[in-house]
Short mmCIF file of C-alpha atoms and ligand atoms in Angstrom, two decimals:
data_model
loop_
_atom_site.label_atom_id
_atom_site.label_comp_id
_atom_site.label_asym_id
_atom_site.label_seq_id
_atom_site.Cartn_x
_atom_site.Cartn_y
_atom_site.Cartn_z
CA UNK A 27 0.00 0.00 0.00
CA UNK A 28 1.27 3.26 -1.43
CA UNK A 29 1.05 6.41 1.23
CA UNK A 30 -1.97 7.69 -0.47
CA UNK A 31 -3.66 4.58 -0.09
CA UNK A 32 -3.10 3.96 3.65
CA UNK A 33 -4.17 7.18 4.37
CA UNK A 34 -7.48 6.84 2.28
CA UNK A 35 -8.17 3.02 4.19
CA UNK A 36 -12.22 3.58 5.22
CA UNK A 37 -12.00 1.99 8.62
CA UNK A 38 -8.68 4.43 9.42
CA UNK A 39 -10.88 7.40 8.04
CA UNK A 40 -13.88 6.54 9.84
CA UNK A 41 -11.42 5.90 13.47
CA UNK A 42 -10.16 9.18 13.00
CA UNK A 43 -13.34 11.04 12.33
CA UNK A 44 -14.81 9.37 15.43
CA UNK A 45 -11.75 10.70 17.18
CA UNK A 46 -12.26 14.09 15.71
CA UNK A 47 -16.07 14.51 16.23
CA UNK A 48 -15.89 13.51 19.92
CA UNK A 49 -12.51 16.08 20.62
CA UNK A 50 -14.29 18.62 18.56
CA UNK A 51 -17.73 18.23 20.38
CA UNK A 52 -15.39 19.30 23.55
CA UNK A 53 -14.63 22.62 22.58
CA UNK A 54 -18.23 24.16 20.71
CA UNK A 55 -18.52 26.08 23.55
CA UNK A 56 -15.03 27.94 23.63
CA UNK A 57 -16.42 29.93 20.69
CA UNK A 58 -18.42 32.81 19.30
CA UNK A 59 -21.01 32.97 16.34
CA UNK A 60 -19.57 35.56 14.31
CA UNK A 61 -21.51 39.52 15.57
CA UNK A 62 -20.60 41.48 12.82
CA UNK A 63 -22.98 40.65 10.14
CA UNK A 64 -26.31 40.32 12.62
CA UNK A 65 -27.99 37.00 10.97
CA UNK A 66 -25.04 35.03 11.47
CA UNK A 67 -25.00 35.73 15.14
CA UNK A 68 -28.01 33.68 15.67
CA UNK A 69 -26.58 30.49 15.06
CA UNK A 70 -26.57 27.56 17.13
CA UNK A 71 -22.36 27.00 18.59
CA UNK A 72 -23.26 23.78 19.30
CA UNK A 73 -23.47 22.44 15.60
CA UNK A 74 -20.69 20.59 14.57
CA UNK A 75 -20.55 18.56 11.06
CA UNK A 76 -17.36 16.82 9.97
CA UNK A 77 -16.97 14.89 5.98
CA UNK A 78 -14.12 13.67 4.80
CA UNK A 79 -14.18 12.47 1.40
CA UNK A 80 -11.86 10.13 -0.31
CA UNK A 81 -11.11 11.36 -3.90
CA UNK A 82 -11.90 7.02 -4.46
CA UNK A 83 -14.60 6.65 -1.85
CA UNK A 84 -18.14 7.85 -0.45
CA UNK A 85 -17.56 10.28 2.20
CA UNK A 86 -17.17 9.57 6.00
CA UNK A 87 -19.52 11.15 7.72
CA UNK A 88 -20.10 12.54 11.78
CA UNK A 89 -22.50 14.85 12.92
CA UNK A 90 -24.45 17.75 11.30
CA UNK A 91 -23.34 16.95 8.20
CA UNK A 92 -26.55 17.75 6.27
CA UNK A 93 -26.96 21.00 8.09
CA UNK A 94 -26.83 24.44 5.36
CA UNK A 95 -24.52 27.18 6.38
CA UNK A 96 -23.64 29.81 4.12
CA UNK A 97 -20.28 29.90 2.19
CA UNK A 98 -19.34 32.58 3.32
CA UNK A 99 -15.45 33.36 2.82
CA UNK A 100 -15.44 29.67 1.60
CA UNK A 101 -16.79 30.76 -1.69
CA UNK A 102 -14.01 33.19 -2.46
CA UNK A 103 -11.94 29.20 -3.33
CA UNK A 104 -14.53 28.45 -5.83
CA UNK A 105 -15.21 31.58 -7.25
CA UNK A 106 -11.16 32.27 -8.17
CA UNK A 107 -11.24 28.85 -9.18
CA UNK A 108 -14.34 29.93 -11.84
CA UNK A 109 -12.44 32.97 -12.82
CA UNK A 110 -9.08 31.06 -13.67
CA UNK A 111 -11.00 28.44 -16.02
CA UNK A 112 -13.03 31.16 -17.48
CA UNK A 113 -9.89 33.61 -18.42
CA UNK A 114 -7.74 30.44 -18.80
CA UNK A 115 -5.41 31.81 -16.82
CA UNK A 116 -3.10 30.62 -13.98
CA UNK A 117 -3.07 33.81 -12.38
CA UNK A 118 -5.13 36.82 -12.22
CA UNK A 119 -3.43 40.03 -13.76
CA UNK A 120 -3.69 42.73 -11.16
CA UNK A 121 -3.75 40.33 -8.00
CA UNK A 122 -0.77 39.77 -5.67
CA UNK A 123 -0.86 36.57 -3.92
CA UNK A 124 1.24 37.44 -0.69
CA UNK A 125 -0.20 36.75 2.75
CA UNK A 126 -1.13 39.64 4.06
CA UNK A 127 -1.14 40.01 7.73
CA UNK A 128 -3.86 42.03 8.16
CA UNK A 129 -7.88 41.68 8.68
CA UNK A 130 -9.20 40.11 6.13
CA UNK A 131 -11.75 43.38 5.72
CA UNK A 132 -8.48 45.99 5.62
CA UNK A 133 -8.29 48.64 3.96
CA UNK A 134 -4.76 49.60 5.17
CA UNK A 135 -2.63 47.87 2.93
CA UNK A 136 -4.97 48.85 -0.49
CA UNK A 137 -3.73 52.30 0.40
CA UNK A 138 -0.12 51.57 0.71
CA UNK A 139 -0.54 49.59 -2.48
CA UNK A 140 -2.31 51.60 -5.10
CA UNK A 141 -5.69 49.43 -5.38
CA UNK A 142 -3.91 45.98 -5.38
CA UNK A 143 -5.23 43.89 -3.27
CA UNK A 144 -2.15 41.57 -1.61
CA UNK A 145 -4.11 38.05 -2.37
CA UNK A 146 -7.46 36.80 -3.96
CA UNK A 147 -8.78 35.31 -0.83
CA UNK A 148 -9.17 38.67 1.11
CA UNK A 149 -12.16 40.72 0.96
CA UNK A 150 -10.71 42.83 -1.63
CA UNK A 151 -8.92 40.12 -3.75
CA UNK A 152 -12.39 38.30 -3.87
CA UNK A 153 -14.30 41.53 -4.39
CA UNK A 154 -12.05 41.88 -7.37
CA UNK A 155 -12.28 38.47 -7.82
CA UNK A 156 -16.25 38.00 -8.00
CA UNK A 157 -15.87 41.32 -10.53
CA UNK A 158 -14.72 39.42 -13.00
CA UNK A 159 -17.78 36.37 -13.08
CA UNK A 160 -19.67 36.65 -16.26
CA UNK A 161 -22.55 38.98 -16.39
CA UNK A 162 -23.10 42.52 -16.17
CA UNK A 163 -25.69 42.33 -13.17
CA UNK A 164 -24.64 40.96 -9.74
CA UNK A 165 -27.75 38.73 -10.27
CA UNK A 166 -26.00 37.30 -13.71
CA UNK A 167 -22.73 36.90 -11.76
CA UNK A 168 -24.26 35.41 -8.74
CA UNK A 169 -25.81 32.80 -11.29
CA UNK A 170 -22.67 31.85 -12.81
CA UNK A 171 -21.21 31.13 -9.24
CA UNK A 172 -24.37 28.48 -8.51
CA UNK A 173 -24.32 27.38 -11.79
CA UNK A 174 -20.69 26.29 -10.87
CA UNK A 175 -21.13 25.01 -7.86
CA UNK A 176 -24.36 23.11 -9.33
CA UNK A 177 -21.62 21.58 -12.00
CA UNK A 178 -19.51 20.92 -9.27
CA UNK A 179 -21.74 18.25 -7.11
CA UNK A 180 -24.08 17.79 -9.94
CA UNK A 181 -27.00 18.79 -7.52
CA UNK A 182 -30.09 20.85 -8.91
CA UNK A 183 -29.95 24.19 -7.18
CA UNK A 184 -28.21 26.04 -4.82
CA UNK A 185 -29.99 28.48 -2.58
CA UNK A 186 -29.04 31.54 -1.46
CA UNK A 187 -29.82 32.18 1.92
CA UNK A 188 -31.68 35.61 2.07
CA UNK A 189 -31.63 36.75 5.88
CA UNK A 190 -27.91 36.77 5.85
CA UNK A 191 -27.45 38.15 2.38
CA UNK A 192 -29.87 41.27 3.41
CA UNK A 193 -28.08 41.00 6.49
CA UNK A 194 -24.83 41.68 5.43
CA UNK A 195 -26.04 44.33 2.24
CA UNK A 196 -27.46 46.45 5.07
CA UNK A 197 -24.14 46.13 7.61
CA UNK A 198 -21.40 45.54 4.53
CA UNK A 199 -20.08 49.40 4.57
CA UNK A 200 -16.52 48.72 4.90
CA UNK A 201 -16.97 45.60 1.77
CA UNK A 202 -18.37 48.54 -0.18
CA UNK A 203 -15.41 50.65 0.40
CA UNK A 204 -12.47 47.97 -1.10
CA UNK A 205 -15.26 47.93 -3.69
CA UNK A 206 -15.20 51.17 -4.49
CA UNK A 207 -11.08 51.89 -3.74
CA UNK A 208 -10.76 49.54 -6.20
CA UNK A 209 -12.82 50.82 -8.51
CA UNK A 210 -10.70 53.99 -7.95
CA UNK A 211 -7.85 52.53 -9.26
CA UNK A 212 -9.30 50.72 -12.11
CA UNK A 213 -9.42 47.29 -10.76
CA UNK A 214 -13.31 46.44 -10.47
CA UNK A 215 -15.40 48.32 -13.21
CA UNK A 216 -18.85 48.43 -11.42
CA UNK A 217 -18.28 48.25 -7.41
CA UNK A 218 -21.97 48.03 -6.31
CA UNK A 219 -22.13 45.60 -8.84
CA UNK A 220 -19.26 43.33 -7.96
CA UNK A 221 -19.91 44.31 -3.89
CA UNK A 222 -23.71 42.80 -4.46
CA UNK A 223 -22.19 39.35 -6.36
CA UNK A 224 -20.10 38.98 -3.69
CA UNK A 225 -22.43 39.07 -0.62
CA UNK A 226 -24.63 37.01 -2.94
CA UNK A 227 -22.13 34.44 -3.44
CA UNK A 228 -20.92 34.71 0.60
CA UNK A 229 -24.83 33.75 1.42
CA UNK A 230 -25.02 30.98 -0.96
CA UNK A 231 -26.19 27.51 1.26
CA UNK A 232 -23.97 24.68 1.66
CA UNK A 233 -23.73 21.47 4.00
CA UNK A 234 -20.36 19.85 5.19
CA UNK A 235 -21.25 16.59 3.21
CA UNK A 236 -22.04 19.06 0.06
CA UNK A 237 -18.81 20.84 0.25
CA UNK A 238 -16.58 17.69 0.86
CA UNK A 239 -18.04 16.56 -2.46
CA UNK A 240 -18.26 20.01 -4.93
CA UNK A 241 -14.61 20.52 -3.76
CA UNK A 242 -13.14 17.44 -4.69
CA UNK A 243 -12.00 18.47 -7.64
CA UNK A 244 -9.30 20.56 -5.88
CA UNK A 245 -8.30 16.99 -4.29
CA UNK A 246 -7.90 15.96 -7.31
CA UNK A 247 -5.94 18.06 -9.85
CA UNK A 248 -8.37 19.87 -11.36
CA UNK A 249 -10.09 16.49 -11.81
CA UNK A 250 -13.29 15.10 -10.25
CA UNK A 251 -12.78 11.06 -9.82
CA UNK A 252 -16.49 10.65 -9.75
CA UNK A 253 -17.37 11.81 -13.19
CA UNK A 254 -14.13 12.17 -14.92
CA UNK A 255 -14.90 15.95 -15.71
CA UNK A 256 -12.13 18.08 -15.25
CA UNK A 257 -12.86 21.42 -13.62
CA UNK A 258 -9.54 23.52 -13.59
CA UNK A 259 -6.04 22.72 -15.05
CA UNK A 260 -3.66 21.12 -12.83
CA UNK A 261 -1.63 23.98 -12.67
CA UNK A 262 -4.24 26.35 -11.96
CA UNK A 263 -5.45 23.61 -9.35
CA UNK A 264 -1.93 24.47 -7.88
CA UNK A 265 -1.84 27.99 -7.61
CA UNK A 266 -5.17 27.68 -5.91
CA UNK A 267 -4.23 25.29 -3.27
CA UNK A 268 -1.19 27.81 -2.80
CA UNK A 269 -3.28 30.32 -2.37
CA UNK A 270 -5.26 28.10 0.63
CA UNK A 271 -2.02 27.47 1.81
CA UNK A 272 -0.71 30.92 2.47
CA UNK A 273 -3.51 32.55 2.86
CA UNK A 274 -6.50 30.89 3.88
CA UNK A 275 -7.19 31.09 7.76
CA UNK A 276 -6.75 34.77 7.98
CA UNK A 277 -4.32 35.51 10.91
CA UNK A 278 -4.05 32.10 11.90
CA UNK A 279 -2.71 30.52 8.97
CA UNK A 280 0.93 30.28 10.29
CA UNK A 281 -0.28 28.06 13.57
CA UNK A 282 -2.46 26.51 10.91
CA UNK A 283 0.32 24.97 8.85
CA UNK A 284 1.89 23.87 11.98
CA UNK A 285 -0.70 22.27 12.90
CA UNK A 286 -2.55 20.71 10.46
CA UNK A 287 -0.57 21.40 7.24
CA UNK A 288 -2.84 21.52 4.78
CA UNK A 289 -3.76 24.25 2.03
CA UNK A 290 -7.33 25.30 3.58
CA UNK A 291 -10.27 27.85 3.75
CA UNK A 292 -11.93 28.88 6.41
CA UNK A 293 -15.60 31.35 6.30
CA UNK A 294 -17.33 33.26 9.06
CA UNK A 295 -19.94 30.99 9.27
CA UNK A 296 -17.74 28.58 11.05
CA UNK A 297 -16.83 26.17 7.57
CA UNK A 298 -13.55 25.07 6.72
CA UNK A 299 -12.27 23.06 3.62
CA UNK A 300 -9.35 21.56 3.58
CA UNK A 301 -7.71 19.82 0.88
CA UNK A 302 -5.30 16.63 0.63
CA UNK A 303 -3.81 17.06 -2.31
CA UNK A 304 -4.31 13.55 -4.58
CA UNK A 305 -5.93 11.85 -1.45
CA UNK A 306 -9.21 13.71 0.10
CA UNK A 307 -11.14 16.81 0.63
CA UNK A 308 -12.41 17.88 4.87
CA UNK A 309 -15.19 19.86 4.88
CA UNK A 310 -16.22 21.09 9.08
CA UNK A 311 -18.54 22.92 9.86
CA UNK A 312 -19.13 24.58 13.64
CA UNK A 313 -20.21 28.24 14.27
CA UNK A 314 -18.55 29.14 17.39
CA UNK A 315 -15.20 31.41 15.99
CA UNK A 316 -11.99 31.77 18.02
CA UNK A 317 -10.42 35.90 17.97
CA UNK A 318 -8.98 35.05 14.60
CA UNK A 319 -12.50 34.15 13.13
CA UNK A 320 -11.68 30.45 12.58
CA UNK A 321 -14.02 27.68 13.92
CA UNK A 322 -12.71 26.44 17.02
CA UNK A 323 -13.80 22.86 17.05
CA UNK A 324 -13.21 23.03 13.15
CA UNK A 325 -9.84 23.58 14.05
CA UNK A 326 -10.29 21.16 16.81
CA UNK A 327 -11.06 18.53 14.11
CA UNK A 328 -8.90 19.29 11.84
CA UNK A 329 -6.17 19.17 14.11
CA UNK A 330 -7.11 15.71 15.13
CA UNK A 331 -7.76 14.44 11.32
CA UNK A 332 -3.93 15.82 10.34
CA UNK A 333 -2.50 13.59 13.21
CA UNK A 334 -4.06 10.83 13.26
CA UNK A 335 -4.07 10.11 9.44
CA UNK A 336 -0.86 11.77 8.82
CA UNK A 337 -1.90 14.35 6.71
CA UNK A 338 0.25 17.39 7.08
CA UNK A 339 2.33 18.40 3.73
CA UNK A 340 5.14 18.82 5.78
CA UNK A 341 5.48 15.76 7.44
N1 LIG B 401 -19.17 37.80 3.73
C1 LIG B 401 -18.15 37.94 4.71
C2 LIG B 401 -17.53 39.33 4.64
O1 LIG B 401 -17.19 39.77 3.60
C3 LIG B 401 -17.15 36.88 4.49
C4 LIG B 401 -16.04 36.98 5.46
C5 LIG B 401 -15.39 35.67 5.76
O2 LIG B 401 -15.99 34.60 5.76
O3 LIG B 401 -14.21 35.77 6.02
O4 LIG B 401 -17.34 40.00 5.60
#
C-alpha cells in the first residue's frame, strides 16, 4: 500500500473522524457565532458537522453533516477557481498573492498599495475576484457562481440564503469601500455591482457533506474522480491550493500549517475546507469562531484528522 492509499483506508478514516467529532464536540462552547454581520450571530455553537471524502470513496460522515450554512469566505476558493477556467489563466493580472497580515476586511494595505489587493482570498482580492464572473448584473454573476457550484456536485440548485445576504447588504459598509477603492484605481469596473455578487455568493447555502463533495476536484488536480470531468487545469489547481495554503485562515494561517498542514479555507460561518492534495477533501462545519475568526472545534477537528491520518504536507 502506497502512502496515499493507507491514508485513504475507510475503517482508518472513519477511526479518525470518530476521534475528531468527539474532541471537537469538547470545545463548541469555547467559541463565538460571528456579531458582525447580525444574521449570522443567531446560530446555534453547538453544531458541529465533519466529511471527509476520499477522492476514491463515499464520504465519511459525523454529525451535522446535512446541516446548510452559508459559504461565506469559503466561496471566495470556488469563485477564483471559476475565474481562472473562465480567463484560462493561472493567475489573475492585477492580483498579488502574498499573505497579508492584516484583517481580512483591511483597507490599510490597499492604500499603501495603489488598489492591489495583496491576495485573492481577502475581501478585496475576492471583491475583485467576484468582478470578473460573467454577467453585467450581480444577479448574472451570482448565477454563474451556482451554476458552478451546481456543475460541481451535480445537484439541482443552490440556494441563497436571504436573511444573511440582506443582512450583510445592510451592515457591509466597509466591503463597499475595497469595492469602491478599487474601482478607484481601475481594478473592479462596477463596485456596487461586484460588492452585491459577492455578498450574494458569501450567502449561498452549503452542507459539510455538500462541500466535501463540490470541492473534490481541488483533491484531485483539477479532476473530479467521480465523473471524470475536469474542472480547472492542474496547474491552476496548484496555484489555488497555494493560495489556501498561504492565505486561507486569515491571521491564523501560520499556527495553521503547523498544525494541520494543509492548504485550507476557512468562512465566518464557522466552515472550513481543507484539501489533501491527490488523497481527500475535509469539509467542518461549527459556528462558534476563536479571535482570529476560525471555527474552534473546526480547528479542533482538523487538528485531530492531520494527526491521526498523517496528513500534514510537511510531514
Ligand atoms: N461575507 C463575509 C464578509 O465579507 C465573508 C467573510 C469571511 O468569511 O471571512 O465580511
Amino acid at each position: 500500500m502506497n502512502d496515499v492509499d493507507r491514508r485513504a483506508a475507510r475503517p482508518r478514516i472513519e477511526a479518525a473522524v470518530r476521534h475528531a467529532h468527539a474532541s471537537a464536540a469538547r470545545v463548541t462552547g469555547d467559541g463565538r457565532a460571528a456579531q458582525y454581520i447580525p444574521e449570522l450571530a443567531k446560530a446555534d455553537p453547538g453544531l458541529l458537522g465533519i466529511a471527509v471524502h476520499p477522492l476514491d470513496d463515499e464520504p465519511v460522515l459525523a454529525g451535522d453533516v446535512d446541516v446548510p450554512f452559508t459559504l461565506q469566505s469559503v466561496s471566495k476558493v470556488l469563485a477564483l477557481a471559476l475565474v481562472l477556467r473562465l480567463e484560462n489563466d493561472t493567475w489573475l493580472d492585477g492580483l498579488a498573492v502574498e499573505p497579508s497580515g492584516d484583517a481580512f476586511h483591511s483597507i490599510v494595505r490597499l492604500e499603501e498599495e495603489a488598489g492591489r489587493p495583496r491576495n485573492p482570498l481577502i475581501n478585496a482580492g475576492a471583491i475583485a475576484v467576484t468582478s470578473r464572473l460573467p454577467g453585467a448584473t450581480s444577479r448574472q454573476k451570482s448565477r454563474a457562481f451556482t451554476e458552478y457550484l451546481r456543475e460541481l456536485d451535480a445537484r439541482p440548485a443552490y440556494r441563497l440564503d436571504r436573511d444573511v445576504y440582506r443582512s450583510e447588504a445592510r451592515t457591509g459598509a466597509r466591503n463597499r469601500a475595497l469595492a469602491h477603492f478599487m474601482n478607484h484605481h481601475g481594478l473592479v469596473d462596477d463596485p456596487d455591482v461586484a460588492v452585491d455578487a459577492y455578498f450574494r455568493q458569501c450567502a449561498t447555502t452549503i452542507s459539510a457533506r455538500e462541500l466535501s463533495g463540490a470541492a473534490l476536484f481541488l483533491a484531485g488536480r483539477g479532476t473530479d474522480p467521480r465523473s471524470g470531468r475536469s474542472f480547472l487545469a492542474r496547474e491552476q489547481t496548484r496555484s489555488v491550493l497555494a493560495i489556501m495554503a498561504m492565505c486561507g485562515l486569515y491571521d491564523e494561517v501560520g499556527r495553521f500549517a503547523v498544525r494541520v498542514g494543509l492548504p485550507a479555507k476557512s468562512g465566518v460561518s464557522g466552515c472550513i475546507l481543507a484539501v489533501v492534495p491527490g488523497s481527500m477533501t475535509i469539509a467542518v462545519f461549527s459556528p462558534g469562531l476563536g479571535a482570529e475568526g476560525n471555527s474552534v472545534a473546526g480547528m479542533r477537528a482538523l487538528e485531530v484528522l492531520s494527526n491521526d491520518l498523517e496528513l500534514s504536507l510537511f510531514d
